[in-house]
Structures are given as structure tokens and as C-alpha cells.
Short mmCIF file of C-alpha atoms in Angstrom, two decimals:
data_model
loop_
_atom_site.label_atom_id
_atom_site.label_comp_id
_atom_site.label_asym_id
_atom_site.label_seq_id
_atom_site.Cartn_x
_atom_site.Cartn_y
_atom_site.Cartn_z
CA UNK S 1 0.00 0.00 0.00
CA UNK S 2 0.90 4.12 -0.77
CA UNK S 3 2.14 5.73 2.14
CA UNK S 4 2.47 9.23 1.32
CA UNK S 5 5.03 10.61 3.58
CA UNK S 6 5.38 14.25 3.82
CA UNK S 7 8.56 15.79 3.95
CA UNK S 8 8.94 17.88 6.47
CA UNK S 9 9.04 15.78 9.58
CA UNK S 10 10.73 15.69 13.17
CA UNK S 11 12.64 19.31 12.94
CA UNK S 12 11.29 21.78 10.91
CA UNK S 13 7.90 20.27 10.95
CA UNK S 14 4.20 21.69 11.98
CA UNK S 15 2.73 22.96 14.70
CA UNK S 16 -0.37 23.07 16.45
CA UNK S 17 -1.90 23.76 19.96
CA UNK S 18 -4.32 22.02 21.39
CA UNK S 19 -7.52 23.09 22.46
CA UNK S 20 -8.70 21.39 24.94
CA UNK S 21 -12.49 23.50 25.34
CA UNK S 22 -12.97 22.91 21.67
CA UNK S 23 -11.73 19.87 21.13
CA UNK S 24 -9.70 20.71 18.22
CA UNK S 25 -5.99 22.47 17.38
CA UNK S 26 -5.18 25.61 16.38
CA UNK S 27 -2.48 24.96 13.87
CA UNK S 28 -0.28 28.20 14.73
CA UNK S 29 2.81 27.16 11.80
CA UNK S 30 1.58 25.39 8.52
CA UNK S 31 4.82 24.05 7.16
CA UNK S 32 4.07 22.09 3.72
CA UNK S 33 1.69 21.40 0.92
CA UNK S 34 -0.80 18.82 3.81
CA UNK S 35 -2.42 21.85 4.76
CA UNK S 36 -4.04 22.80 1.49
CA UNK S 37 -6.49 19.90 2.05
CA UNK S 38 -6.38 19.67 5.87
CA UNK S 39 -7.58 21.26 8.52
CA UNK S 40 -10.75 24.17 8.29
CA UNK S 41 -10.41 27.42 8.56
CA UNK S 42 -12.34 30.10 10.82
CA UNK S 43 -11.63 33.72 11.82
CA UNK S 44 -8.55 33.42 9.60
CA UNK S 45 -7.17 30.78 12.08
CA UNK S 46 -6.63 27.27 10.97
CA UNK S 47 -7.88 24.38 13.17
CA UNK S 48 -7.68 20.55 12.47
CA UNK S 49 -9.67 17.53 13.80
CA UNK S 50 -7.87 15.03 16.73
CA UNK S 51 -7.89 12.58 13.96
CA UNK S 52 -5.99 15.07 11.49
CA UNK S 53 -3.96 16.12 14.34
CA UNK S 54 -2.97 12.32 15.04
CA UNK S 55 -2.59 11.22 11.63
CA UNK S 56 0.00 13.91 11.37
CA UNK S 57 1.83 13.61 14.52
CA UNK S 58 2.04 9.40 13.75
CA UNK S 59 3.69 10.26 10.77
CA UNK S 60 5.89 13.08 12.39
CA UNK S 61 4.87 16.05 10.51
CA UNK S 62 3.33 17.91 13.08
CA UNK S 63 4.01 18.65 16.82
CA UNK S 64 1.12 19.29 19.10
CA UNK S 65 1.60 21.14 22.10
CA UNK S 66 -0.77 21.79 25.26
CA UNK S 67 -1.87 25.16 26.86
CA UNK S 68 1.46 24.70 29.10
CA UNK S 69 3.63 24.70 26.38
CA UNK S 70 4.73 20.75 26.30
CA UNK S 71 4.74 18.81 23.60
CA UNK S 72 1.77 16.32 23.80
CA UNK S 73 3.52 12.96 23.43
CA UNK S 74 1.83 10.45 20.90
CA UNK S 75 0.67 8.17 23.96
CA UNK S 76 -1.70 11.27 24.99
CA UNK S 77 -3.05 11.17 21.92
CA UNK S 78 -3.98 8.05 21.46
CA UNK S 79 -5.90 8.36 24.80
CA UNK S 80 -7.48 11.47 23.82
CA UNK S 81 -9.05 9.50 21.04
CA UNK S 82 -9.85 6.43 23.45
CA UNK S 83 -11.76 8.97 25.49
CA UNK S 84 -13.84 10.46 22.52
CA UNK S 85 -12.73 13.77 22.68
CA UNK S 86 -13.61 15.81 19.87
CA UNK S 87 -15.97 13.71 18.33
CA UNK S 88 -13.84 11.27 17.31
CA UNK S 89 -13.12 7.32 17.98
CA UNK S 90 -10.54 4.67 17.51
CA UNK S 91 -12.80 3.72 14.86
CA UNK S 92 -13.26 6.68 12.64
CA UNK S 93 -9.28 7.24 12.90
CA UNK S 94 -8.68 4.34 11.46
CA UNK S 95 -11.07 4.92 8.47
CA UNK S 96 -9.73 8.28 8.56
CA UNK S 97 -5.92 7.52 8.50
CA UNK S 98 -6.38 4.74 5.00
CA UNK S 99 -8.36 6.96 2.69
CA UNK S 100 -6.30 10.26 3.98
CA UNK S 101 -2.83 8.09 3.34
CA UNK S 102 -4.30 6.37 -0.30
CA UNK S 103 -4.54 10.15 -1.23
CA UNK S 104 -8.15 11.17 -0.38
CA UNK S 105 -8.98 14.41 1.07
CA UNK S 106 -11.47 14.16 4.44
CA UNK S 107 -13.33 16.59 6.25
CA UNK S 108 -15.92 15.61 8.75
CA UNK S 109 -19.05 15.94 7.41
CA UNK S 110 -21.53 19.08 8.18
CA UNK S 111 -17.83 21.33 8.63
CA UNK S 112 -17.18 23.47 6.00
CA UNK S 113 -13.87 24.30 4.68
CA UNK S 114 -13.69 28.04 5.31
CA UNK S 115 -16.51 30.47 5.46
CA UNK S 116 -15.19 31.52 1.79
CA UNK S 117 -16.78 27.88 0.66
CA UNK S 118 -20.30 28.77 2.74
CA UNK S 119 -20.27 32.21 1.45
CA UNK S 120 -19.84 31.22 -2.64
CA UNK S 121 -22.43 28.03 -2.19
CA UNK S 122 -26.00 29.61 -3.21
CA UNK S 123 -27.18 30.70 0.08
CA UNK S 124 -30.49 30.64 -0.91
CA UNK S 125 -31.94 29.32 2.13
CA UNK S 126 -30.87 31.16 5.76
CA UNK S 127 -28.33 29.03 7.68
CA UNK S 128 -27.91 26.21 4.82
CA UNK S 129 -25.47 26.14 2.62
CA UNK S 130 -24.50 23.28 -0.16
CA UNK S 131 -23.48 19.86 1.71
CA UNK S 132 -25.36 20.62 4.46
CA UNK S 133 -22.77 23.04 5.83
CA UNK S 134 -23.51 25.18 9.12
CA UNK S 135 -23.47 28.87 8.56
CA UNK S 136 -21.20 29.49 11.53
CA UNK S 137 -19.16 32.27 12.50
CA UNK S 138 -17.09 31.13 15.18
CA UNK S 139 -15.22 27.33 16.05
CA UNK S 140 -16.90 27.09 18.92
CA UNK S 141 -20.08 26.62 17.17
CA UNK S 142 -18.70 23.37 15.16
CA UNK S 143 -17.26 22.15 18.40
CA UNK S 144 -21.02 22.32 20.07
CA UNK S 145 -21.84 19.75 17.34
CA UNK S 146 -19.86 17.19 18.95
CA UNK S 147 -21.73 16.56 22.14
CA UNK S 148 -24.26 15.79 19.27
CA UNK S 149 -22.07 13.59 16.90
CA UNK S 150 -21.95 10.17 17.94
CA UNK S 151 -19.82 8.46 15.64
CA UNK S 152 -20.58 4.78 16.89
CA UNK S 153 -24.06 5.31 14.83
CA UNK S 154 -24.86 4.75 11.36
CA UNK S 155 -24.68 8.38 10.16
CA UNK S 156 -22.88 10.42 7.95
CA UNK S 157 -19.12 11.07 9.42
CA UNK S 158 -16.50 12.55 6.70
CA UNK S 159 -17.25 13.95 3.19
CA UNK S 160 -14.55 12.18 0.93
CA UNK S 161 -12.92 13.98 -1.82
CA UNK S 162 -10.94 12.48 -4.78
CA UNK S 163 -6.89 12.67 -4.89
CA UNK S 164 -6.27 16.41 -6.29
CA UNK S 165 -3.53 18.76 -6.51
CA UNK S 166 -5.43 21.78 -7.43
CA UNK S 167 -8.06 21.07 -4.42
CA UNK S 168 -9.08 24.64 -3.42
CA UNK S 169 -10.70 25.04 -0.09
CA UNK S 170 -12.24 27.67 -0.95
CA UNK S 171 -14.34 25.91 -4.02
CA UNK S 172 -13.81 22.30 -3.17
CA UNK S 173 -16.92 21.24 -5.39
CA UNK S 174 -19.01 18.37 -4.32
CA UNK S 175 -17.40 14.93 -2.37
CA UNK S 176 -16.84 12.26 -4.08
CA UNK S 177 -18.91 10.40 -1.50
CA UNK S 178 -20.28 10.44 2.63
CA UNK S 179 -19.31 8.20 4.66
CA UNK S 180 -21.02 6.20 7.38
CA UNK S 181 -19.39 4.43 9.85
CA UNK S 182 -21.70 1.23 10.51
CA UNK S 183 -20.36 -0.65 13.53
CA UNK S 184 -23.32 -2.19 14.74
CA UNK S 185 -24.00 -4.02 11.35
CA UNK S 186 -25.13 -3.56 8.01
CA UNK S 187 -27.38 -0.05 7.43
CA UNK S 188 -31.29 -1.45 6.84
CA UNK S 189 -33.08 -0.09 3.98
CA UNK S 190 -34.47 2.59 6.01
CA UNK S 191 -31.56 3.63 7.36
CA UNK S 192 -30.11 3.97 3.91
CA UNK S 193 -33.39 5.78 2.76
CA UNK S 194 -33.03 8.34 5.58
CA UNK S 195 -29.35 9.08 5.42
CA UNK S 196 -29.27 9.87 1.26
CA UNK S 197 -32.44 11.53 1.82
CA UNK S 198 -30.18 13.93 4.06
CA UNK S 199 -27.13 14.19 1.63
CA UNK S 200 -29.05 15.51 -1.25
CA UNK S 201 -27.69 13.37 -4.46
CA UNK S 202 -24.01 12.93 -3.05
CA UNK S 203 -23.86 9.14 -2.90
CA UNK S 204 -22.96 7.80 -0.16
CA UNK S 205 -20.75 4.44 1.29
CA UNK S 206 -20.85 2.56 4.26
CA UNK S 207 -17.58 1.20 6.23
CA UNK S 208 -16.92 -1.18 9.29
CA UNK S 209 -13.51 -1.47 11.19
CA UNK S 210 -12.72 -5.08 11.73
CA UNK S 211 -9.13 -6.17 13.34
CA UNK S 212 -7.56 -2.90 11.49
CA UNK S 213 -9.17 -3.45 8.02
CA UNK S 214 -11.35 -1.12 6.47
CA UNK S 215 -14.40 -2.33 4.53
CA UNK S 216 -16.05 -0.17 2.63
CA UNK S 217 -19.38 -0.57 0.42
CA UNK S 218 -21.71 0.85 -1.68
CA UNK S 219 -25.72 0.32 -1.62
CA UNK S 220 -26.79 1.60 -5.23
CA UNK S 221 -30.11 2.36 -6.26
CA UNK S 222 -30.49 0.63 -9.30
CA UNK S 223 -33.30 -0.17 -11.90
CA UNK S 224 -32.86 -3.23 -13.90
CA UNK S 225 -33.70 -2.94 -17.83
CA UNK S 226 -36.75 -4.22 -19.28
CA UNK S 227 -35.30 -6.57 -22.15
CA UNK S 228 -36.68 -7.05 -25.21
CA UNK L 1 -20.52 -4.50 -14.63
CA UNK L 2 -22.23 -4.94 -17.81
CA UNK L 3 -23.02 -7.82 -19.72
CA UNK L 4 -20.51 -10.54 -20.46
CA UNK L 5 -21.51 -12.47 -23.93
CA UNK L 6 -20.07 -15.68 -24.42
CA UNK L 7 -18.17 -15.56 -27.82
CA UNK L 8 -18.48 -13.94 -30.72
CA UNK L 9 -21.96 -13.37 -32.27
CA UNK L 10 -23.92 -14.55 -29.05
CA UNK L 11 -25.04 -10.58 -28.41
CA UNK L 12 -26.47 -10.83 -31.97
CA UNK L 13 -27.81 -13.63 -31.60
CA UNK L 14 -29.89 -12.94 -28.33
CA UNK L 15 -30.79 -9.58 -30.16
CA UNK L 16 -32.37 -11.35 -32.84
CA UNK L 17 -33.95 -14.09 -30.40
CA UNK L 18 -35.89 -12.32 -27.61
CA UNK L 19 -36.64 -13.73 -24.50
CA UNK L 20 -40.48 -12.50 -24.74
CA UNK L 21 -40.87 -14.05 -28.18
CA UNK L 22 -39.33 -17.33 -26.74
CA UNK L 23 -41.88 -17.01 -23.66
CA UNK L 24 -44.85 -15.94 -25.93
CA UNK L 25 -43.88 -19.53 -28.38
CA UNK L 26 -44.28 -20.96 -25.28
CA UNK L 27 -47.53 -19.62 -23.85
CA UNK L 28 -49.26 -20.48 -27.14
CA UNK L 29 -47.78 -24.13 -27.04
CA UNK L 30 -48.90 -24.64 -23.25
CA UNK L 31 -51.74 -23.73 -24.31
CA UNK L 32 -52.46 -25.65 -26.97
CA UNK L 33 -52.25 -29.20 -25.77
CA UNK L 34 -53.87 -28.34 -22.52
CA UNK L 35 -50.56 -28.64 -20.05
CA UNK L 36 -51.58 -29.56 -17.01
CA UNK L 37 -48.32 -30.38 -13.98
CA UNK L 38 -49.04 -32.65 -11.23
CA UNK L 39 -48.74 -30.92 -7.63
CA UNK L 40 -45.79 -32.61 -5.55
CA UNK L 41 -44.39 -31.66 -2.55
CA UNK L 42 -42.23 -28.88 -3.30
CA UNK L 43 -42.08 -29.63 -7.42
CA UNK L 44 -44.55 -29.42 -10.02
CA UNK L 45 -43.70 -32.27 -13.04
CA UNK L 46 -44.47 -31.73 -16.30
CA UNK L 47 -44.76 -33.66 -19.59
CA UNK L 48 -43.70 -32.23 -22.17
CA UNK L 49 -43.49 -32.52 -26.40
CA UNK L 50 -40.53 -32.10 -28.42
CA UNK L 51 -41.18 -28.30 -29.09
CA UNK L 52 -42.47 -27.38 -25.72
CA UNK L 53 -38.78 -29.08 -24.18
CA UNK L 54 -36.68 -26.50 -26.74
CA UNK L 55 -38.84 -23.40 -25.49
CA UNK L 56 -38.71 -24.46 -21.76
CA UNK L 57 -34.53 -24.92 -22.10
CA UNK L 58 -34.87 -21.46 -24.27
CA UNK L 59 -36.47 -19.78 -21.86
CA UNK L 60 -35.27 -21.90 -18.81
CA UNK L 61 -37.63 -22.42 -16.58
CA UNK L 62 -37.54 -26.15 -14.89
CA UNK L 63 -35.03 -28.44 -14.88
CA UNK L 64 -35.16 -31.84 -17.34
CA UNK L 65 -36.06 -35.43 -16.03
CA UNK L 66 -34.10 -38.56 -17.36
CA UNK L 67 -36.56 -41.04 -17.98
CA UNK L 68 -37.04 -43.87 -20.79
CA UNK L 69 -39.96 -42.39 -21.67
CA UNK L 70 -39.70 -42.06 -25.73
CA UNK L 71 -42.89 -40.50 -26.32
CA UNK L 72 -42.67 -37.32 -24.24
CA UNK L 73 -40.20 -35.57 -21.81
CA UNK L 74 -40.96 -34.84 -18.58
CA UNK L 75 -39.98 -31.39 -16.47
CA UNK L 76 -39.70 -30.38 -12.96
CA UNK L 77 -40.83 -27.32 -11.78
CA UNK L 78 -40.04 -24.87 -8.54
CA UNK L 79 -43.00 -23.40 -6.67
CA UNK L 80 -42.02 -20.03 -8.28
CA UNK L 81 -41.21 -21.19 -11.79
CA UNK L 82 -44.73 -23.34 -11.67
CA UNK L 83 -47.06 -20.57 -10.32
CA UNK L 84 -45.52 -18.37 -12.58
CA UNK L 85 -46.10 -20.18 -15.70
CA UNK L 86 -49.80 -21.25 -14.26
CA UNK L 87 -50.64 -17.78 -12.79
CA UNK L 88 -49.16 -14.92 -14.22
CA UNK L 89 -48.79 -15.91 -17.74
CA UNK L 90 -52.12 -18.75 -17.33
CA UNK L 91 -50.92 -21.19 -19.80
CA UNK L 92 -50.58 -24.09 -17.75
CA UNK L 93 -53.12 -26.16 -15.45
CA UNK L 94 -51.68 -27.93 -12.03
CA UNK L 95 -53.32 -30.98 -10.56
CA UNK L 96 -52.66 -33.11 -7.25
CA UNK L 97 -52.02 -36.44 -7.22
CA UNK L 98 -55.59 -37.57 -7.35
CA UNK L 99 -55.96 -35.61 -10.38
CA UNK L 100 -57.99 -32.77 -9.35
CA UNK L 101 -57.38 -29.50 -10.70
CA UNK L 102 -56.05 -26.91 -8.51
CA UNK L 103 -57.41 -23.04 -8.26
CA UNK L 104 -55.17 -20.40 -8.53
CA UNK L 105 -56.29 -19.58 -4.88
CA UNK L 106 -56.13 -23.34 -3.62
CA UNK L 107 -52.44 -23.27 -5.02
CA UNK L 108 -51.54 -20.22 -3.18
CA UNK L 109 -52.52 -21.85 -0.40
CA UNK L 110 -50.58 -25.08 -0.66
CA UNK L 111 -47.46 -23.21 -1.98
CA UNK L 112 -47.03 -20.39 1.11
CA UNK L 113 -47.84 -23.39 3.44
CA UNK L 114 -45.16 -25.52 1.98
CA UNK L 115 -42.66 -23.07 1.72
CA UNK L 116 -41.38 -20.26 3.63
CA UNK L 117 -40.77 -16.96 2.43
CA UNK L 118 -42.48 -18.23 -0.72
CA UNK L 119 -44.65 -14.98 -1.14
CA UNK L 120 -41.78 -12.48 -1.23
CA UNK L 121 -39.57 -15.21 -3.23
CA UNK L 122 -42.21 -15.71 -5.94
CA UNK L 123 -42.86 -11.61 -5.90
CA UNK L 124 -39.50 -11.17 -6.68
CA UNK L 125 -39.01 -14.03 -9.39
CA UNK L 126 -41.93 -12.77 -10.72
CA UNK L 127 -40.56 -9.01 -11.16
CA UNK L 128 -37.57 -9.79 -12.91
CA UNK L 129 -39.26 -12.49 -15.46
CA UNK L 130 -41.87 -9.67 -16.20
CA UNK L 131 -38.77 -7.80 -17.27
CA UNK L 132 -37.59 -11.02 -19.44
CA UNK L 133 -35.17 -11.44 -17.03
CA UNK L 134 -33.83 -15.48 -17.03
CA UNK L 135 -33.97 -16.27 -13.77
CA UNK L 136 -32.64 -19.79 -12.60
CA UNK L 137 -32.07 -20.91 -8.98
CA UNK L 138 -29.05 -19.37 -6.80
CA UNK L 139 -28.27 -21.77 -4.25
CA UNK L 140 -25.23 -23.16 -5.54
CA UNK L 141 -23.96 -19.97 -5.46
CA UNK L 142 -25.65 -19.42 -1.87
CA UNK L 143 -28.13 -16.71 -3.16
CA UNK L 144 -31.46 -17.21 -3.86
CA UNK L 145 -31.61 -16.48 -7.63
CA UNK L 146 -29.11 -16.00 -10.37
CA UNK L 147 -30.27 -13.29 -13.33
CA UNK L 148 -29.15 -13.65 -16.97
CA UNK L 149 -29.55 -11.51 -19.72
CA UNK L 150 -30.59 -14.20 -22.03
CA UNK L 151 -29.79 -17.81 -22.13
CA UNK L 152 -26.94 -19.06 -20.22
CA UNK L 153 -25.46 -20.45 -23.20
CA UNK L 154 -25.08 -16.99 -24.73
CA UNK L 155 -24.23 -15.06 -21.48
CA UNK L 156 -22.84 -14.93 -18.04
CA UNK L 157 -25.00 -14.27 -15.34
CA UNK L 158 -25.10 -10.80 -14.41
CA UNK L 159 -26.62 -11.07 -10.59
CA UNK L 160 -26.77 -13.11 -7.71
CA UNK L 161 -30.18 -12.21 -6.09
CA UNK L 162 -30.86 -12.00 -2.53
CA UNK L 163 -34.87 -11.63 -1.39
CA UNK L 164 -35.42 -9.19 1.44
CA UNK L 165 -38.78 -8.05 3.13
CA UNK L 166 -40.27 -5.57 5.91
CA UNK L 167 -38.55 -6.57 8.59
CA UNK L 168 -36.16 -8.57 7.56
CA UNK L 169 -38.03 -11.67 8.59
CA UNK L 170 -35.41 -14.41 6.84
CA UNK L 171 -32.12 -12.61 9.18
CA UNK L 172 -30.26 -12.42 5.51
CA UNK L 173 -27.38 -10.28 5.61
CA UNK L 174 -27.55 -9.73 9.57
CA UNK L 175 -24.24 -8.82 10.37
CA UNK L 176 -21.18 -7.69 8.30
CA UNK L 177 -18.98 -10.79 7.54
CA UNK L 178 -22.49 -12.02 6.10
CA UNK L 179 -21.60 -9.51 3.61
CA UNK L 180 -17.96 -10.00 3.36
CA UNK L 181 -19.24 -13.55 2.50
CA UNK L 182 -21.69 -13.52 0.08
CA UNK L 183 -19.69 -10.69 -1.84
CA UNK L 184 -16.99 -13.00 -2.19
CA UNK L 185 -18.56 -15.35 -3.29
CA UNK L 186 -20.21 -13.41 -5.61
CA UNK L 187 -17.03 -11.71 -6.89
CA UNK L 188 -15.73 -14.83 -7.52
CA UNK L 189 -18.02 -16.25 -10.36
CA UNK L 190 -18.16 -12.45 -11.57
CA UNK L 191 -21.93 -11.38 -10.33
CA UNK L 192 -23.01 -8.42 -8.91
CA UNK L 193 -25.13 -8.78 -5.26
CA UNK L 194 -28.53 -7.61 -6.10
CA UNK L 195 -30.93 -7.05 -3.08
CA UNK L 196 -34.77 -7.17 -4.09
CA UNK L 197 -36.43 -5.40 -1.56
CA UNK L 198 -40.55 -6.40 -1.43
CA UNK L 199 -42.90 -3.97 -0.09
CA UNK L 200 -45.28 -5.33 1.44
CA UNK L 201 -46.72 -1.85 1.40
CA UNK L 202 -49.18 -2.31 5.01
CA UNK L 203 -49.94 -5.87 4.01
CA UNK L 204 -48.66 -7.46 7.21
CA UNK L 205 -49.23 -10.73 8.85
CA UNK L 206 -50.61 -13.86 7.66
CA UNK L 207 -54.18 -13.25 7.48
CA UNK L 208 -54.10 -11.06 4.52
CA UNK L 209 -51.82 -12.48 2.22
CA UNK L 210 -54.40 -15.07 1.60
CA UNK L 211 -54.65 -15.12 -2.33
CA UNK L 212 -52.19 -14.26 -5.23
CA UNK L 213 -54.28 -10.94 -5.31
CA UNK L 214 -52.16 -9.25 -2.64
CA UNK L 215 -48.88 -9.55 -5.43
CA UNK L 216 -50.29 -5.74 -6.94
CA UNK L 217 -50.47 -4.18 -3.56
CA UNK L 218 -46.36 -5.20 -3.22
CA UNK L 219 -43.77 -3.22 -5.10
CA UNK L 220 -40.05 -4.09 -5.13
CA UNK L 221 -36.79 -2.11 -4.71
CA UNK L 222 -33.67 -2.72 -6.50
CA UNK L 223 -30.32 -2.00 -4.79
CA UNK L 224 -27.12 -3.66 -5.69
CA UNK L 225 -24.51 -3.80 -3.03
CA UNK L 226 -20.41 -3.43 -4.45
CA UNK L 227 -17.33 -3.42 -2.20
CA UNK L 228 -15.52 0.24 -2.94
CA UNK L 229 -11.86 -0.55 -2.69
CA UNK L 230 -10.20 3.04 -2.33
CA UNK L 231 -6.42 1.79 -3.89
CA UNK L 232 -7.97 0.51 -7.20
CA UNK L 233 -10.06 3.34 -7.60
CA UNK L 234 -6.80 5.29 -7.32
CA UNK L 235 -5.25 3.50 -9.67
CA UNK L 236 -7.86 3.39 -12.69
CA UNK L 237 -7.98 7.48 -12.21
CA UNK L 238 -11.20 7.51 -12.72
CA UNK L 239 -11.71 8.83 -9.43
CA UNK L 240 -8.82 11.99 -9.97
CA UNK L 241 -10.15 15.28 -10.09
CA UNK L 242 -9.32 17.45 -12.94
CA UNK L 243 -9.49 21.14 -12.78
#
């Protein structure tokens, strides 16, 4: 498998602080091309997920550091994850950390990119935006979704974008696909109804964690031909 | 995954060959001398004449008896592939073994007592072969049907049907390495999984699913389920965005 190593690691690398009240890092020096399609952008700050912020550290290109100034070793990361902080899970890392290494670009879903991306999508309606983005105006808002995000269930979790050099976050277009994170089991039919009924013609996938592989699969809506 | 044609000129041929003309050929000759299969168990036999044996293997529906018999052949039928012929297209009579002709209604009966899920399995067999779908039975390949685009001779299948209802009442496809299974094995003989979905749209519990009439309230959803793998997608570039 692709590992996509980044170059500048251990010296000379990122850095970020962490958060602890919002459950996120600020990224405070973007060193490197990673940050065109990580991490979202608010109030001109940058701020990444614990899952970007671990994927990054486990590969050495960023350092995180806490309010006291220490570098956060990798073992306090891991048990920020273990302890759900952030919205995230053992789980969703995982999923996270093969597509974002193959190449794909992730955001959790319902997050957008900047509030350049909410502002160009057709705001038509008040407070929606395309993908189902929140019309926010501060990161403290996004973290308030978290208490609400519970990634064990069969719901939408990242919006997956293809491999791209030119990825803008600014205009990112529409994801590839949404992904749901489907522990429990298989989605039922009415699950599946419910959650592309929510994601408004972007298909969607379904994935399960099992023993460190990541299975993911697709439930089309098809219509078989009449034949002649 | 589109259709796989055996050979050259097969996708001709089936063109100029279609399945309903086969099926109609048949309907007339059913018809004609009177067909009438005897009831048994979970089979309905059949005797058959030289030109009603080609359009059954045309059309595939039943399987071929060995006998000695040199005057006529003799078919076996599945419940589905039986009621289908006798009900929806109403060109063939069924009797018992005392020789007394069954009603559409009486067969019902017999058929959703003998076997279970045999509503939403004949709904579903029924959907696809009003599509002139060839549909033969899955269970060597652990489904419940296989679908062709023709006749097996001239093509691969292209499905491996599963049969779901409200509810979920046959625990198909319960937990994930259910999936992981059935995909492979799938994969393997190059099908795609195809979920029918029946909807029994309010028609619940036994009581009122008494007679074939209940088929028009149902309507069936079509899903086919694929395994994404995100390195081959990758690769193909299909999946890289241009500017």
C-alpha cells in the first residue's frame, strides 16, 4: 500500500496547539503542501480535527503542544481519542488515516472548509449552505456539534474527496462520497433511505472497522432494464 | 458490470432471439395441448413434447427429467417457476395427485404453506421475469436467484439475487462478515449482489396475504450492493479530479 510521507518531519515540521475547550488544534505554523487539504479554517485561524492532528503527529509532521507549552507525546493522543474527545473514535481514525494516506482528502461531514466555501455556495436558504454546511461564524459553534455527533451510529461522518492537486478550499466542489461508519452491522433499507435523503444526491458508502481493516461498500439504487 | 456475452456473435444472436418471443412460443404451445403439472411436494412435473422441451430450455424455466420415456419428456418445476407459468402468464393447469385441478387460490394456499418466504420469493421471481429477465435458482452460489440476460449459453450471469422483506423476517445479511461472504462469493463467479427489496406496502401478517391478489399491492426495490476498494479506484484514475 501508498504511504504518502510528507517531507517535512521531526525538525522543521508543523505545529499546532491544542484546544482542549474545543476539542480541536489551532495549527499556529503550517509548514508544507498537507495543509491545502487539511484542517478548516475560521476567523482566519486554521484548526484541524484530533484525527488530522494524530494522523499527522504518527507520521511526524506535526508537533502538538498543550496550553502549558509541552509537547503532547503520541501516547496522549492516542488516549485522547480512546476517550472520545472531539468527536472522534478509535474507529473513525482508522477509516480516517487509510483513505487520507491512499490520497483522499477528508473533512468531517456538516464542517465546511472556510466560510469563503459557505459564502460562494448559493445561500439561498438562511443558515444552509451546499453539503449541508452550518453557517457558523465562530469554532466554537462546530465544536457544540460534537456533544451531538456520535460516531458509533450509522450516520454520515466525513465527506470524501478524490486525490487532487489543485483542491481549493475555498471551491472544493461536491465529495466524491459520505461516509457512514456502521459498527453495529449492516445499514437497513431505512436507514439507507433516511441518510441519502439527508445528503441531497451525493452518494454515499458505508464502512466497518474489523481487526484494522477497512471495509467499505456501496448500496446503489439501481433499476434493472426491461429486455426485449 | 455490464453484460458478459459468451463468444463472438452470441449478443447478436440474443438480439435477434428475444426472451419474450421465446416465452410468448411458449404460452401459445402450453396452451395448446392443454398442459396440465401434477402438484408434488415442493415440485410441479411436467410432460412435455418435443417443441415445448426446446422453449422451456430457451427460456429456462424447470429443470429436465431422465426417464425412458420415448414418447414425451418430462420437467420439474419450482414453486415459483410453476405458479408463474400457471398464474401470471395462465398457460398451464396444475393438478394433485388424485388428479384434481387446482385453483389459482387453492395453489396459493398449498405453496405459502409448503414453503417459507415463498410470497416475497415468488414476488420477486416474478418481477424480474416480467422484465424477461432469465432467472434460474441461486443456491449453488448461496443466493437465492441468479439473473441472466438471455440464455446461459449466450451469457454470463449478471446477478446473484438475494430476497429481502419488511422486517427482515429471513435474518439475511444480519451482520457484516455475512456480507464479506456472500460478496466474495459473488465476486468470484463475476456477479453483482442484487438485493430485491418487497414492499409489502401495510400488508402485514398472515391473514391477509391469503390469495395471489395481494402480489399488486407489493412493489419491489432494487439495490445492488459493491465493495468500494479506495487503492484501485486510485489507480484506474477515474476517481482523480481534474481542474
Amino acid at each position: 500500500m501508498h504511504m504518502v510521507i510528507y517531507p517535512s518531519y521531526s525538525l522543521g515540521g508543523s505545529v499546532a496547539h491544542w484546544r482542549e475547550e474545543l476539542g480541536m488544534a489551532e495549527v499556529v505554523s503550517n509548514k508544507g503542501r498537507m495543509w491545502i487539504t487539511t484542517g478548516i479554517v475560521r476567523g482566519g485561524k486554521l484548526y484541524i480535527f484530533l484525527e488530522d492532528a494524530l494522523f499527522l503527529a504518527e507520521i511526524g509532521a506535526l508537533q502538538l503542544f498543550d496550553v502549558d507549552e509541552k509537547c503532547i507525546p503520541l501516547e496522549d493522543i492516542y488516549k485522547k481519542v480512546a476517550g472520545g474527545v472531539g468527536g472522534s473514535s478509535w474507529e473513525s481514525f482508522e477509516v480516517y488515516r487509510h483513505l487520507k494516506s491512499l490520497g483522499y482528502i477528508i473533512k468531517r461531514h456538516g464542517v465546511c472548509w472556510s466560510m469563503k466555501q459557505v459564502k460562494s455556495a448559493s445561500a439561498s436558504v438562511e443558515g444552509e449552505s451546499e453539503n449541508g454546511c452550518e453557517e457558523t461564524a465562530s469554532i466554537t459553534e462546530i465544536t457544540k456539534l460534537f456533544s451531538s455527533m456520535q460516531i458509533t451510529e450509522a450516520g454520515p461522518v466525513f465527506d470524501v474527496y478524490p486525490p487532487n492537486s489543485k483542491f481549493r478550499k475555498s471551491s472544493p466542489g461536491e465529495p466524491m462520497f459520505i461516509l457512514c461508519i456502521s459498527s453495529g452491522g449492516p445499514p437497513t433499507k431505512k436507514q439507507i433511505e433516511d441518510i441519502e435523503g439527508q445528503c441531497e444526491g451525493i452518494p454515499l458508502k458505508f464502512c466497518y472497522v474489523e481487526h484494522g481493516r477497512v471495509s467499505i461498500f456501496s448500496f446503489n439504487d439501481v433499476e434493472l432494464p426491461v429486455l426485449p | 458490470m455490464g453484460p458478459r456475452w459468451k463468444g463472438k456473435g452470441s449478443e447478436a444472436k440474443a438480439l435477434a432471439n428475444p426472451i419474450s418471443n421465446s416465452i410468448s412460443d411458449l404460452q401459445s404451445s402450453l396452451l395448446k395441448s392443454n398442459s396440465q403439472g401434477i402438484l408434488s411436494g415442493c415440485s410441479v412435473l411436467l410432460a412435455t413434447n418435443p417443441q415445448q422441451t426446446e422453449l422451456l430450455n430457451q427460456t429456462c424455466f424447470g429443470r429436465p427429467i431422465i426417464t425412458v420415456d420415448k414418447h414425451k419428456q418430462w420437467f420439474q418445476f419450482t414453486l415459483e417457476e410453476a405458479f408463474y407459468l400457471c398464474f401470471s402468464l395462465s398457460c398451464m393447469k396444475i393438478v394433485d395427485g388424485d388428479h384434481i385441478l387446482k385453483s389459482n387460490d387453492e395453489l396459493w394456499e398449498y405453496m405459502v404453506s409448503k414453503q417459507p418466504y415463498f410470497i416475497n420469493s415468488f414476488k420477486a421471481y416474478s418481477h424480474l421475469r416480467v422484465k424477461n429477465w432469465v432467472v434460474r435458482s441461486g443456491c449453488q452460489y448461496g443466493v437465492d436467484f441468479v439473473a441472466y440476460r438471455h440464455h446461459p449459453s449466450l451469457v454470463h450471469s449478471e446477478y446473484g439475487v438475494l430476497v429481502f422483506s419488511d422486517g427482515n423476517a429471513n435474518n439475511r445479511l444480519r451482520v457484516w462478515s455475512d456480507f464479506q461472504c456472500t460478496l466474495r462469493l459473488c465476486g468470484s463467479v463475476a456477479k453483482t449482489l442484487l438485493i430485491l427489496h418487497v414492499n409489502r406496502n401495510g400488508e402485514n401478517g398472515i391473514g391477509s396475504c391469503s390469495s395471489p391478489s395481494c402480489l399488486d399491492r407489493f412493489s419491489v426495490d432494487e439495490r445492488t450492493i459493491t465493495r468500494w476498494s479506495p487503492e484501485r479506484c486510485r489507480e484506474d484514475q477515474q476517481c482523480l479530479c481534474k481542474s
